[in-house]
mmCIF file of C-alpha atoms and ligand atoms in Angstrom:
data_model
loop_
_atom_site.group_PDB
_atom_site.id
_atom_site.type_symbol
_atom_site.label_atom_id
_atom_site.label_comp_id
_atom_site.label_asym_id
_atom_site.label_seq_id
_atom_site.Cartn_x
_atom_site.Cartn_y
_atom_site.Cartn_z
ATOM 1 C CA UNK N 22 0.000 0.000 0.000
ATOM 2 C CA UNK N 23 1.429 3.385 -0.915
ATOM 3 C CA UNK N 24 1.596 6.224 1.604
ATOM 4 C CA UNK N 25 -0.917 8.996 1.169
ATOM 5 C CA UNK N 26 0.281 12.135 -0.554
ATOM 6 C CA UNK N 27 0.098 15.704 0.761
ATOM 7 C CA UNK N 28 -1.138 18.624 -1.284
ATOM 8 C CA UNK N 29 -0.749 22.393 -0.989
ATOM 9 C CA UNK N 30 -4.354 23.547 -0.692
ATOM 10 C CA UNK N 31 -3.830 27.250 0.049
ATOM 11 C CA UNK N 32 -1.177 29.954 0.143
ATOM 12 C CA UNK N 33 -1.001 33.237 2.037
ATOM 13 C CA UNK N 34 1.729 35.861 2.106
ATOM 14 C CA UNK N 35 2.602 39.156 3.727
ATOM 15 C CA UNK N 36 5.345 41.739 3.300
ATOM 16 C CA UNK N 37 5.846 44.895 5.370
ATOM 17 C CA UNK N 38 4.633 48.079 3.721
ATOM 18 C CA UNK N 39 7.882 50.048 3.643
ATOM 19 C CA UNK N 40 9.835 49.748 0.392
ATOM 20 C CA UNK N 41 13.537 50.595 0.317
ATOM 21 C CA UNK N 42 15.042 51.199 -3.120
ATOM 22 C CA UNK N 43 18.647 50.719 -4.171
ATOM 23 C CA UNK N 44 18.962 54.494 -4.433
ATOM 24 C CA UNK N 45 17.951 54.845 -0.795
ATOM 25 C CA UNK N 46 20.595 52.295 0.203
ATOM 26 C CA UNK N 47 23.152 54.254 -1.805
ATOM 27 C CA UNK N 48 22.584 57.190 0.573
ATOM 28 C CA UNK N 49 23.797 55.170 3.557
ATOM 29 C CA UNK N 50 26.267 52.713 1.994
ATOM 30 C CA UNK N 51 29.074 52.907 -0.552
ATOM 31 C CA UNK N 52 26.969 51.233 -3.232
ATOM 32 C CA UNK N 53 24.803 52.119 -6.233
ATOM 33 C CA UNK N 54 21.623 51.078 -7.983
ATOM 34 C CA UNK N 55 23.822 50.151 -10.937
ATOM 35 C CA UNK N 56 25.981 47.730 -8.903
ATOM 36 C CA UNK N 57 23.090 46.120 -7.038
ATOM 37 C CA UNK N 58 20.885 45.740 -10.128
ATOM 38 C CA UNK N 59 23.654 44.401 -12.341
ATOM 39 C CA UNK N 60 25.180 42.005 -9.783
ATOM 40 C CA UNK N 61 21.984 40.743 -8.149
ATOM 41 C CA UNK N 62 18.871 41.775 -10.099
ATOM 42 C CA UNK N 63 17.413 43.423 -6.974
ATOM 43 C CA UNK N 64 15.862 46.890 -7.300
ATOM 44 C CA UNK N 65 13.923 47.246 -4.075
ATOM 45 C CA UNK N 66 12.907 45.280 -0.983
ATOM 46 C CA UNK N 67 10.300 45.518 1.773
ATOM 47 C CA UNK N 68 11.746 46.269 5.194
ATOM 48 C CA UNK N 69 9.985 45.700 8.514
ATOM 49 C CA UNK N 70 9.686 48.300 11.243
ATOM 50 C CA UNK N 71 9.217 46.875 14.722
ATOM 51 C CA UNK N 72 7.718 43.596 13.488
ATOM 52 C CA UNK N 73 9.368 40.286 14.315
ATOM 53 C CA UNK N 74 9.268 37.183 12.108
ATOM 54 C CA UNK N 75 6.112 35.931 13.861
ATOM 55 C CA UNK N 76 4.242 39.176 13.151
ATOM 56 C CA UNK N 77 4.761 38.692 9.419
ATOM 57 C CA UNK N 78 4.236 34.942 9.613
ATOM 58 C CA UNK N 79 0.968 35.276 11.517
ATOM 59 C CA UNK N 80 -0.576 37.461 8.801
ATOM 60 C CA UNK N 81 0.573 35.064 6.069
ATOM 61 C CA UNK N 82 -0.806 32.127 8.087
ATOM 62 C CA UNK N 83 -4.196 33.792 8.588
ATOM 63 C CA UNK N 84 -4.384 34.537 4.875
ATOM 64 C CA UNK N 85 -3.602 30.928 3.947
ATOM 65 C CA UNK N 86 -6.215 29.617 6.389
ATOM 66 C CA UNK N 87 -8.795 32.121 5.096
ATOM 67 C CA UNK N 88 -8.081 31.052 1.522
ATOM 68 C CA UNK N 89 -8.633 27.419 2.539
ATOM 69 C CA UNK N 90 -11.685 28.202 4.665
ATOM 70 C CA UNK N 91 -10.063 26.379 7.595
ATOM 71 C CA UNK N 92 -10.181 27.723 11.160
ATOM 72 C CA UNK N 93 -6.891 28.022 13.088
ATOM 73 C CA UNK N 94 -8.247 25.551 15.655
ATOM 74 C CA UNK N 95 -8.397 22.847 12.983
ATOM 75 C CA UNK N 96 -4.648 22.903 12.295
ATOM 76 C CA UNK N 97 -2.843 19.794 13.583
ATOM 77 C CA UNK N 98 0.726 21.045 13.298
ATOM 78 C CA UNK N 99 2.561 24.315 12.620
ATOM 79 C CA UNK N 100 6.143 24.354 11.350
ATOM 80 C CA UNK N 101 7.970 27.645 10.945
ATOM 81 C CA UNK N 102 11.142 27.962 8.912
ATOM 82 C CA UNK N 103 13.162 31.067 9.724
ATOM 83 C CA UNK N 104 16.727 32.303 10.032
ATOM 84 C CA UNK N 105 15.539 35.350 11.978
ATOM 85 C CA UNK N 106 13.344 33.793 14.694
ATOM 86 C CA UNK N 107 11.669 36.014 17.292
ATOM 87 C CA UNK N 108 13.921 34.531 19.994
ATOM 88 C CA UNK N 109 16.184 31.542 20.602
ATOM 89 C CA UNK N 110 13.174 30.041 22.353
ATOM 90 C CA UNK N 111 10.297 29.609 22.504
ATOM 91 C CA UNK N 112 9.793 28.884 18.855
ATOM 92 C CA UNK N 113 8.519 31.486 16.415
ATOM 93 C CA UNK N 114 5.830 28.887 15.749
ATOM 94 C CA UNK N 115 4.672 29.310 19.388
ATOM 95 C CA UNK N 116 4.245 33.045 18.862
ATOM 96 C CA UNK N 117 2.355 32.487 15.615
ATOM 97 C CA UNK N 118 0.172 29.864 17.250
ATOM 98 C CA UNK N 119 -0.737 32.362 19.981
ATOM 99 C CA UNK N 120 -1.371 35.138 17.445
ATOM 100 C CA UNK N 121 -3.698 33.122 15.232
ATOM 101 C CA UNK N 122 -5.409 31.181 18.032
ATOM 102 C CA UNK N 123 -4.277 27.733 16.940
ATOM 103 C CA UNK N 124 -5.230 26.103 20.231
ATOM 104 C CA UNK N 125 -3.264 23.099 21.397
ATOM 105 C CA UNK N 126 -1.657 21.949 18.152
ATOM 106 C CA UNK N 127 2.035 20.985 18.341
ATOM 107 C CA UNK N 128 4.310 23.631 16.844
ATOM 108 C CA UNK N 129 8.023 23.919 16.201
ATOM 109 C CA UNK N 130 10.663 25.819 14.269
ATOM 110 C CA UNK N 131 12.915 24.280 11.685
ATOM 111 C CA UNK N 132 16.381 25.721 11.133
ATOM 112 C CA UNK N 133 17.764 25.133 7.655
ATOM 113 C CA UNK N 134 18.579 28.733 6.664
ATOM 114 C CA UNK N 135 17.059 29.733 3.311
ATOM 115 C CA UNK N 136 16.295 26.085 2.489
ATOM 116 C CA UNK N 137 13.992 25.991 5.501
ATOM 117 C CA UNK N 138 10.732 26.265 3.592
ATOM 118 C CA UNK N 139 11.470 23.200 1.437
ATOM 119 C CA UNK N 140 12.703 21.203 4.452
ATOM 120 C CA UNK N 141 9.552 22.184 6.363
ATOM 121 C CA UNK N 142 7.380 21.114 3.419
ATOM 122 C CA UNK N 143 9.085 17.718 3.464
ATOM 123 C CA UNK N 144 8.417 17.297 7.192
ATOM 124 C CA UNK N 145 4.787 18.379 6.814
ATOM 125 C CA UNK N 146 4.300 15.990 3.899
ATOM 126 C CA UNK N 147 5.752 13.179 6.031
ATOM 127 C CA UNK N 148 3.264 13.912 8.847
ATOM 128 C CA UNK N 149 0.428 13.709 6.315
ATOM 129 C CA UNK N 150 1.858 10.527 4.763
ATOM 130 C CA UNK N 151 2.154 8.830 8.161
ATOM 131 C CA UNK N 152 -1.365 9.974 9.077
ATOM 132 C CA UNK N 153 -0.121 11.912 12.097
ATOM 133 C CA UNK N 154 -1.773 15.075 10.789
ATOM 134 C CA UNK N 155 -4.603 16.129 8.460
ATOM 135 C CA UNK N 156 -3.798 19.829 8.223
ATOM 136 C CA UNK N 157 -0.266 21.192 8.516
ATOM 137 C CA UNK N 158 0.589 24.859 8.308
ATOM 138 C CA UNK N 159 4.047 25.522 6.887
ATOM 139 C CA UNK N 160 5.320 29.070 7.282
ATOM 140 C CA UNK N 161 8.501 30.666 5.979
ATOM 141 C CA UNK N 162 8.975 33.987 7.788
ATOM 142 C CA UNK N 163 12.045 36.176 7.824
ATOM 143 C CA UNK N 164 13.063 39.655 8.830
ATOM 144 C CA UNK N 165 16.684 39.365 7.742
ATOM 145 C CA UNK N 166 16.843 43.175 7.884
ATOM 146 C CA UNK N 167 17.242 42.733 11.661
ATOM 147 C CA UNK N 168 20.117 40.313 11.150
ATOM 148 C CA UNK N 169 22.237 42.188 8.613
ATOM 149 C CA UNK N 170 25.013 44.593 9.383
ATOM 150 C CA UNK N 171 23.729 47.856 7.915
ATOM 151 C CA UNK N 172 27.331 49.073 7.551
ATOM 152 C CA UNK N 173 28.287 46.043 5.385
ATOM 153 C CA UNK N 174 27.433 46.687 1.736
ATOM 154 C CA UNK N 175 28.260 43.066 0.823
ATOM 155 C CA UNK N 176 25.220 41.734 2.656
ATOM 156 C CA UNK N 177 22.913 44.646 3.538
ATOM 157 C CA UNK N 178 21.790 45.197 -0.062
ATOM 158 C CA UNK N 179 20.750 41.583 -0.616
ATOM 159 C CA UNK N 180 17.941 40.877 1.811
ATOM 160 C CA UNK N 181 14.298 41.842 2.224
ATOM 161 C CA UNK N 182 11.598 40.897 4.725
ATOM 162 C CA UNK N 183 8.486 38.805 4.162
ATOM 163 C CA UNK N 184 6.486 35.728 5.014
ATOM 164 C CA UNK N 185 4.651 33.008 3.150
ATOM 165 C CA UNK N 186 2.438 30.222 4.444
ATOM 166 C CA UNK N 187 0.960 27.145 2.827
ATOM 167 C CA UNK N 188 -1.600 24.705 4.121
ATOM 168 C CA UNK N 189 -0.900 21.019 3.521
ATOM 169 C CA UNK N 190 -3.778 18.554 3.452
ATOM 170 C CA UNK N 191 -4.066 15.000 2.128
ATOM 171 C CA UNK N 192 -4.286 14.861 -1.674
ATOM 172 C CA UNK N 193 -7.643 13.693 -2.974
ATOM 173 C CA UNK N 194 -8.310 10.431 -4.796
ATOM 174 C CA UNK N 195 -6.242 10.349 -7.984
ATOM 175 C CA UNK N 196 -4.447 13.638 -7.182
ATOM 176 C CA UNK N 197 -0.661 13.718 -7.340
ATOM 177 C CA UNK N 198 -0.094 16.562 -4.875
ATOM 178 C CA UNK N 199 3.478 16.727 -3.612
ATOM 179 C CA UNK N 200 5.399 14.167 -5.619
ATOM 180 C CA UNK N 201 8.790 14.152 -3.955
ATOM 181 C CA UNK N 202 11.840 15.856 -2.527
ATOM 182 C CA UNK N 203 15.596 15.877 -2.920
ATOM 183 C CA UNK N 204 17.293 17.326 0.162
ATOM 184 C CA UNK N 205 20.897 17.620 1.233
ATOM 185 C CA UNK N 206 23.555 19.448 3.189
ATOM 186 C CA UNK N 207 27.277 19.919 2.596
ATOM 187 C CA UNK N 208 28.986 20.148 5.999
ATOM 188 C CA UNK N 209 32.191 21.396 4.349
ATOM 189 C CA UNK N 210 30.350 24.686 3.807
ATOM 190 C CA UNK N 211 29.195 25.127 7.383
ATOM 191 C CA UNK N 212 31.158 28.384 7.900
ATOM 192 C CA UNK N 213 30.337 30.001 4.552
ATOM 193 C CA UNK N 214 27.044 31.583 5.607
ATOM 194 C CA UNK N 215 26.095 32.140 9.234
ATOM 195 C CA UNK N 216 25.307 34.388 12.170
ATOM 196 C CA UNK N 217 28.299 33.308 14.258
ATOM 197 C CA UNK N 218 27.354 34.688 17.700
ATOM 198 C CA UNK N 219 24.351 34.720 19.976
ATOM 199 C CA UNK N 220 24.030 30.962 20.345
ATOM 200 C CA UNK N 221 25.777 28.613 22.771
ATOM 201 C CA UNK N 222 29.060 28.565 20.855
ATOM 202 C CA UNK N 223 29.624 32.318 21.070
ATOM 203 C CA UNK N 224 27.179 33.761 23.571
ATOM 204 C CA UNK N 225 26.709 37.522 23.434
ATOM 205 C CA UNK N 226 29.577 39.506 24.941
ATOM 206 C CA UNK N 227 30.784 43.050 24.414
ATOM 207 C CA UNK N 228 33.402 41.621 22.040
ATOM 208 C CA UNK N 229 30.913 39.707 19.882
ATOM 209 C CA UNK N 230 28.831 42.866 19.574
ATOM 210 C CA UNK N 231 31.863 45.066 18.838
ATOM 211 C CA UNK N 232 33.017 42.626 16.148
ATOM 212 C CA UNK N 233 29.597 42.525 14.442
ATOM 213 C CA UNK N 234 29.301 38.784 15.011
ATOM 214 C CA UNK N 235 25.554 38.863 15.574
ATOM 215 C CA UNK N 236 24.969 39.724 11.941
ATOM 216 C CA UNK N 237 24.793 37.593 8.802
ATOM 217 C CA UNK N 238 28.264 36.798 7.491
ATOM 218 C CA UNK N 239 28.643 35.330 4.061
ATOM 219 C CA UNK N 240 31.388 34.300 1.701
ATOM 220 C CA UNK N 241 29.404 35.553 -1.291
ATOM 221 C CA UNK N 242 31.562 34.072 -4.023
ATOM 222 C CA UNK N 243 31.650 30.588 -2.475
ATOM 223 C CA UNK N 244 27.899 30.590 -1.840
ATOM 224 C CA UNK N 245 27.370 31.792 -5.406
ATOM 225 C CA UNK N 246 29.385 28.891 -6.836
ATOM 226 C CA UNK N 247 27.652 26.401 -4.541
ATOM 227 C CA UNK N 248 24.182 27.702 -5.409
ATOM 228 C CA UNK N 249 24.782 27.714 -9.169
ATOM 229 C CA UNK N 250 25.915 24.088 -9.028
ATOM 230 C CA UNK N 251 23.469 22.685 -6.501
ATOM 231 C CA UNK N 252 20.261 24.079 -8.026
ATOM 232 C CA UNK N 253 21.020 22.188 -11.216
ATOM 233 C CA UNK N 254 22.038 18.884 -9.604
ATOM 234 C CA UNK N 255 19.228 18.903 -7.055
ATOM 235 C CA UNK N 256 16.583 19.728 -9.669
ATOM 236 C CA UNK N 257 17.890 16.965 -11.933
ATOM 237 C CA UNK N 258 17.868 14.475 -9.078
ATOM 238 C CA UNK N 259 14.268 15.043 -8.022
ATOM 239 C CA UNK N 260 13.101 14.933 -11.648
ATOM 240 C CA UNK N 261 15.002 11.735 -12.366
ATOM 241 C CA UNK N 262 13.866 10.005 -9.165
ATOM 242 C CA UNK N 263 10.249 10.607 -10.104
ATOM 243 C CA UNK N 264 10.560 9.872 -13.796
ATOM 244 C CA UNK N 265 9.940 13.433 -15.037
ATOM 245 C CA UNK N 266 11.797 15.559 -17.530
ATOM 246 C CA UNK N 267 12.498 19.277 -17.571
ATOM 247 C CA UNK N 268 9.934 19.551 -20.399
ATOM 248 C CA UNK N 269 7.229 18.168 -18.079
ATOM 249 C CA UNK N 270 7.676 21.066 -15.637
ATOM 250 C CA UNK N 271 5.288 24.009 -16.093
ATOM 251 C CA UNK N 272 6.943 26.375 -13.623
ATOM 252 C CA UNK N 273 10.423 26.485 -12.103
ATOM 253 C CA UNK N 274 10.508 28.377 -8.793
ATOM 254 C CA UNK N 275 14.045 28.724 -7.445
ATOM 255 C CA UNK N 276 15.024 30.478 -4.208
ATOM 256 C CA UNK N 277 15.380 34.178 -4.967
ATOM 257 C CA UNK N 278 18.924 35.201 -4.029
ATOM 258 C CA UNK N 279 20.546 36.459 -7.220
ATOM 259 C CA UNK N 280 19.138 36.723 -10.758
ATOM 260 C CA UNK N 281 22.458 35.599 -12.204
ATOM 261 C CA UNK N 282 22.227 32.355 -10.207
ATOM 262 C CA UNK N 283 18.620 31.853 -11.352
ATOM 263 C CA UNK N 284 19.376 32.598 -15.018
ATOM 264 C CA UNK N 285 22.417 30.355 -15.161
ATOM 265 C CA UNK N 286 20.597 27.452 -13.464
ATOM 266 C CA UNK N 287 17.585 27.857 -15.760
ATOM 267 C CA UNK N 288 19.819 27.923 -18.813
ATOM 268 C CA UNK N 289 21.755 24.829 -17.787
ATOM 269 C CA UNK N 290 18.580 22.942 -16.950
ATOM 270 C CA UNK N 291 17.024 24.013 -20.250
ATOM 271 C CA UNK N 292 14.085 26.066 -18.975
ATOM 272 C CA UNK N 293 12.825 28.779 -21.324
ATOM 273 C CA UNK N 294 12.367 32.161 -19.555
ATOM 274 C CA UNK N 295 8.563 31.852 -19.563
ATOM 275 C CA UNK N 296 8.823 28.797 -17.308
ATOM 276 C CA UNK N 297 11.036 30.492 -14.729
ATOM 277 C CA UNK N 298 9.482 32.564 -11.968
ATOM 278 C CA UNK N 299 11.296 35.446 -10.299
ATOM 279 C CA UNK N 300 10.148 38.426 -8.258
ATOM 280 C CA UNK N 301 13.567 39.102 -6.732
ATOM 281 C CA UNK N 302 13.622 42.533 -8.354
ATOM 282 C CA UNK N 303 10.863 43.736 -5.979
ATOM 283 C CA UNK N 304 11.572 41.718 -2.815
ATOM 284 C CA UNK N 305 15.292 40.939 -2.643
ATOM 285 C CA UNK N 306 16.254 37.731 -0.878
ATOM 286 C CA UNK N 307 13.473 37.037 1.627
ATOM 287 C CA UNK N 308 15.163 33.853 2.850
ATOM 288 C CA UNK N 309 12.569 31.261 3.956
ATOM 289 C CA UNK N 310 9.732 33.333 2.487
ATOM 290 C CA UNK N 311 11.069 33.560 -1.053
ATOM 291 C CA UNK N 312 9.512 30.392 -2.501
ATOM 292 C CA UNK N 313 6.004 30.828 -1.033
ATOM 293 C CA UNK N 314 6.060 34.507 -2.098
ATOM 294 C CA UNK N 315 6.730 33.306 -5.638
ATOM 295 C CA UNK N 316 4.053 30.595 -5.489
ATOM 296 C CA UNK N 317 1.425 33.066 -4.308
ATOM 297 C CA UNK N 318 2.266 35.652 -6.936
ATOM 298 C CA UNK N 319 2.547 33.087 -9.727
ATOM 299 C CA UNK N 320 -0.887 31.686 -8.848
ATOM 300 C CA UNK N 321 -2.400 35.172 -8.599
ATOM 301 C CA UNK N 322 -1.117 36.298 -11.994
ATOM 302 C CA UNK N 323 -2.103 33.002 -13.647
ATOM 303 C CA UNK N 324 1.373 31.633 -14.252
ATOM 304 C CA UNK N 325 0.680 28.719 -11.900
ATOM 305 C CA UNK N 326 -2.583 26.937 -12.594
ATOM 306 C CA UNK N 327 -4.294 23.951 -11.058
ATOM 307 C CA UNK N 328 -2.751 20.797 -12.497
ATOM 308 C CA UNK N 329 0.594 22.458 -13.335
ATOM 309 C CA UNK N 330 3.802 20.669 -12.421
ATOM 310 C CA UNK N 331 5.936 22.979 -10.280
ATOM 311 C CA UNK N 332 9.585 22.487 -9.388
ATOM 312 C CA UNK N 333 10.835 24.426 -6.351
ATOM 313 C CA UNK N 334 14.505 24.566 -5.399
ATOM 314 C CA UNK N 335 15.951 26.144 -2.269
ATOM 315 C CA UNK N 336 19.514 26.555 -0.995
ATOM 316 C CA UNK N 337 21.335 28.389 1.754
ATOM 317 C CA UNK N 338 23.371 28.165 4.958
ATOM 318 C CA UNK N 339 24.496 24.736 6.014
ATOM 319 C CA UNK N 340 25.281 24.692 3.144
ATOM 320 C CA UNK N 341 21.898 23.144 2.559
ATOM 321 C CA UNK N 342 19.662 22.527 -0.412
ATOM 322 C CA UNK N 343 16.270 21.090 -1.223
ATOM 323 C CA UNK N 344 14.027 20.501 -4.239
ATOM 324 C CA UNK N 345 10.343 19.740 -4.257
ATOM 325 C CA UNK N 346 8.292 18.539 -7.201
ATOM 326 C CA UNK N 347 4.542 19.069 -6.877
ATOM 327 C CA UNK N 348 1.338 19.040 -8.878
ATOM 328 C CA UNK N 349 -0.438 22.323 -8.155
HETATM 329 O O1 LIG S 524 20.067 32.976 0.466
HETATM 330 C C1 LIG S 524 21.404 32.965 0.819
HETATM 331 C C2 LIG S 524 22.250 32.608 -0.341
HETATM 332 N N1 LIG S 524 23.061 33.716 -0.744
HETATM 333 C C3 LIG S 524 23.436 33.844 -2.012
HETATM 334 O O2 LIG S 524 23.036 33.080 -2.860
HETATM 335 C C4 LIG S 524 24.411 34.910 -2.367
HETATM 336 C C5 LIG S 524 25.408 34.362 -3.359
HETATM 337 N N2 LIG S 524 26.410 35.358 -3.751
HETATM 338 C C6 LIG S 524 26.087 36.408 -4.533
HETATM 339 O O3 LIG S 524 24.950 36.596 -4.914
HETATM 340 C C7 LIG S 524 27.192 37.301 -4.980
HETATM 341 O O4 LIG S 524 28.432 36.718 -4.647
HETATM 342 C C8 LIG S 524 27.126 38.732 -4.339
HETATM 343 C C9 LIG S 524 25.940 39.485 -4.920
HETATM 344 C C10 LIG S 524 26.996 38.620 -2.837
HETATM 345 C C11 LIG S 524 28.398 39.495 -4.689
HETATM 346 O O5 LIG S 524 28.565 39.576 -6.107
HETATM 347 P P1 LIG S 524 29.949 39.219 -6.783
HETATM 348 O O6 LIG S 524 29.789 39.462 -8.214
HETATM 349 O O7 LIG S 524 30.329 37.838 -6.316
HETATM 350 O O8 LIG S 524 30.888 40.320 -6.171
HETATM 351 P P2 LIG S 524 32.198 40.123 -5.303
HETATM 352 O O9 LIG S 524 31.869 39.650 -3.926
HETATM 353 O O10 LIG S 524 33.181 39.337 -6.095
HETATM 354 O O11 LIG S 524 32.694 41.616 -5.193
HETATM 355 C C12 LIG S 524 33.111 42.363 -6.360
HETATM 356 C C13 LIG S 524 33.407 43.778 -5.930
HETATM 357 C C14 LIG S 524 34.275 43.868 -4.690
HETATM 358 O O12 LIG S 524 35.145 44.951 -4.853
HETATM 359 P P3 LIG S 524 36.694 44.703 -5.247
HETATM 360 O O13 LIG S 524 37.229 43.850 -4.157
HETATM 361 O O14 LIG S 524 36.629 43.998 -6.571
HETATM 362 O O15 LIG S 524 37.236 46.087 -5.289
HETATM 363 C C15 LIG S 524 33.302 44.196 -3.591
HETATM 364 O O16 LIG S 524 33.897 44.912 -2.527
HETATM 365 O O17 LIG S 524 32.179 44.448 -5.604
HETATM 366 C C16 LIG S 524 32.310 45.056 -4.324
HETATM 367 N N3 LIG S 524 31.003 45.091 -3.703
HETATM 368 C C17 LIG S 524 30.141 46.111 -3.863
HETATM 369 N N4 LIG S 524 30.229 47.248 -4.561
HETATM 370 C C18 LIG S 524 29.174 48.062 -4.535
HETATM 371 C C19 LIG S 524 30.438 44.160 -2.889
HETATM 372 N N5 LIG S 524 29.204 44.568 -2.528
HETATM 373 C C20 LIG S 524 29.013 45.773 -3.119
HETATM 374 C C21 LIG S 524 27.941 46.675 -3.127
HETATM 375 N N6 LIG S 524 28.053 47.809 -3.846
HETATM 376 N N7 LIG S 524 26.785 46.455 -2.453
#
């Protein structure tokens, strides 16, 4: 007997209102719209005020539940993926559960940097497959703007804030739903992208603050090379494992970090531009929210239709990666 499949039945997203353009960043950093646009494809991003990750995630979650017509009390499990959690503990999922009135459902955070949303989808799908849950809320919520060093032009220009939530429910009779995943992590890259201090290895001290160790640190070139390679191999692996070809895919939704990474991966995989989704230009890298933000927008503008085959690929700190193949 085969395990039951999960299906994404609703999406909800939220971004803070304030938009910061490249020109505005150029007023505070030694950078330019020309450099940022040409090297990354980003033109503007939404930046939170006082809101924490859970504030954004709670709105996205409510929107997803509204779209599904499911009350928060009916959710069996909430998983939040974030690299900018409200606190070390309790989980951001606990704060979202309180905000949306989810009752007594189990909730937890999943830490897999920008790959978190895909990892969380895989866990949610496994709960549905093993019949431990009927309705799982998966939320990617990040306010990386609180985690970047605003004096470091190498990272500050890259990120934006946002949240995206999806509801997972069992696929109906004859529906494919989520078809499969390909996940991985390269421990050799563990130091390439991180927030080094603030955890138990380097607890906060005056020195860690003075040395800017509570902010995102990234070896951009190494992560770039890793991302360009891994998107292609991970996408190929999930397609091959499930007997699909690139031509079968209706929409390719990669993590939105750099348009050059997206374009080169799409080219090497053989996707024509009309099958590649990107909104990086308007949101920057929203970390765990980037893929659900794309899914929501693609569905809204009619580029992702019921029955379409969608291929999502995430990557990030770890260095981690994950692909998910799903029938929309
Ligand atoms: O979701 C997390 C995953 N993260 C990523 O996928 C990021 C992957 N990496 C990248 O996207 C790119 O490596 C960056 C966009 C971060 C950097 O682009 P790059 O083409 O690799 O530039 P670079 O780091 O090689 O730097 C080239 C030059 C340097 O100057 P010098 O040393 O050649 O004089 C940098 O100091 O560009 C300089 N630079 C900037 N100049 C203006 C770096 N950042 C900026 C900036 N404005 N914001």
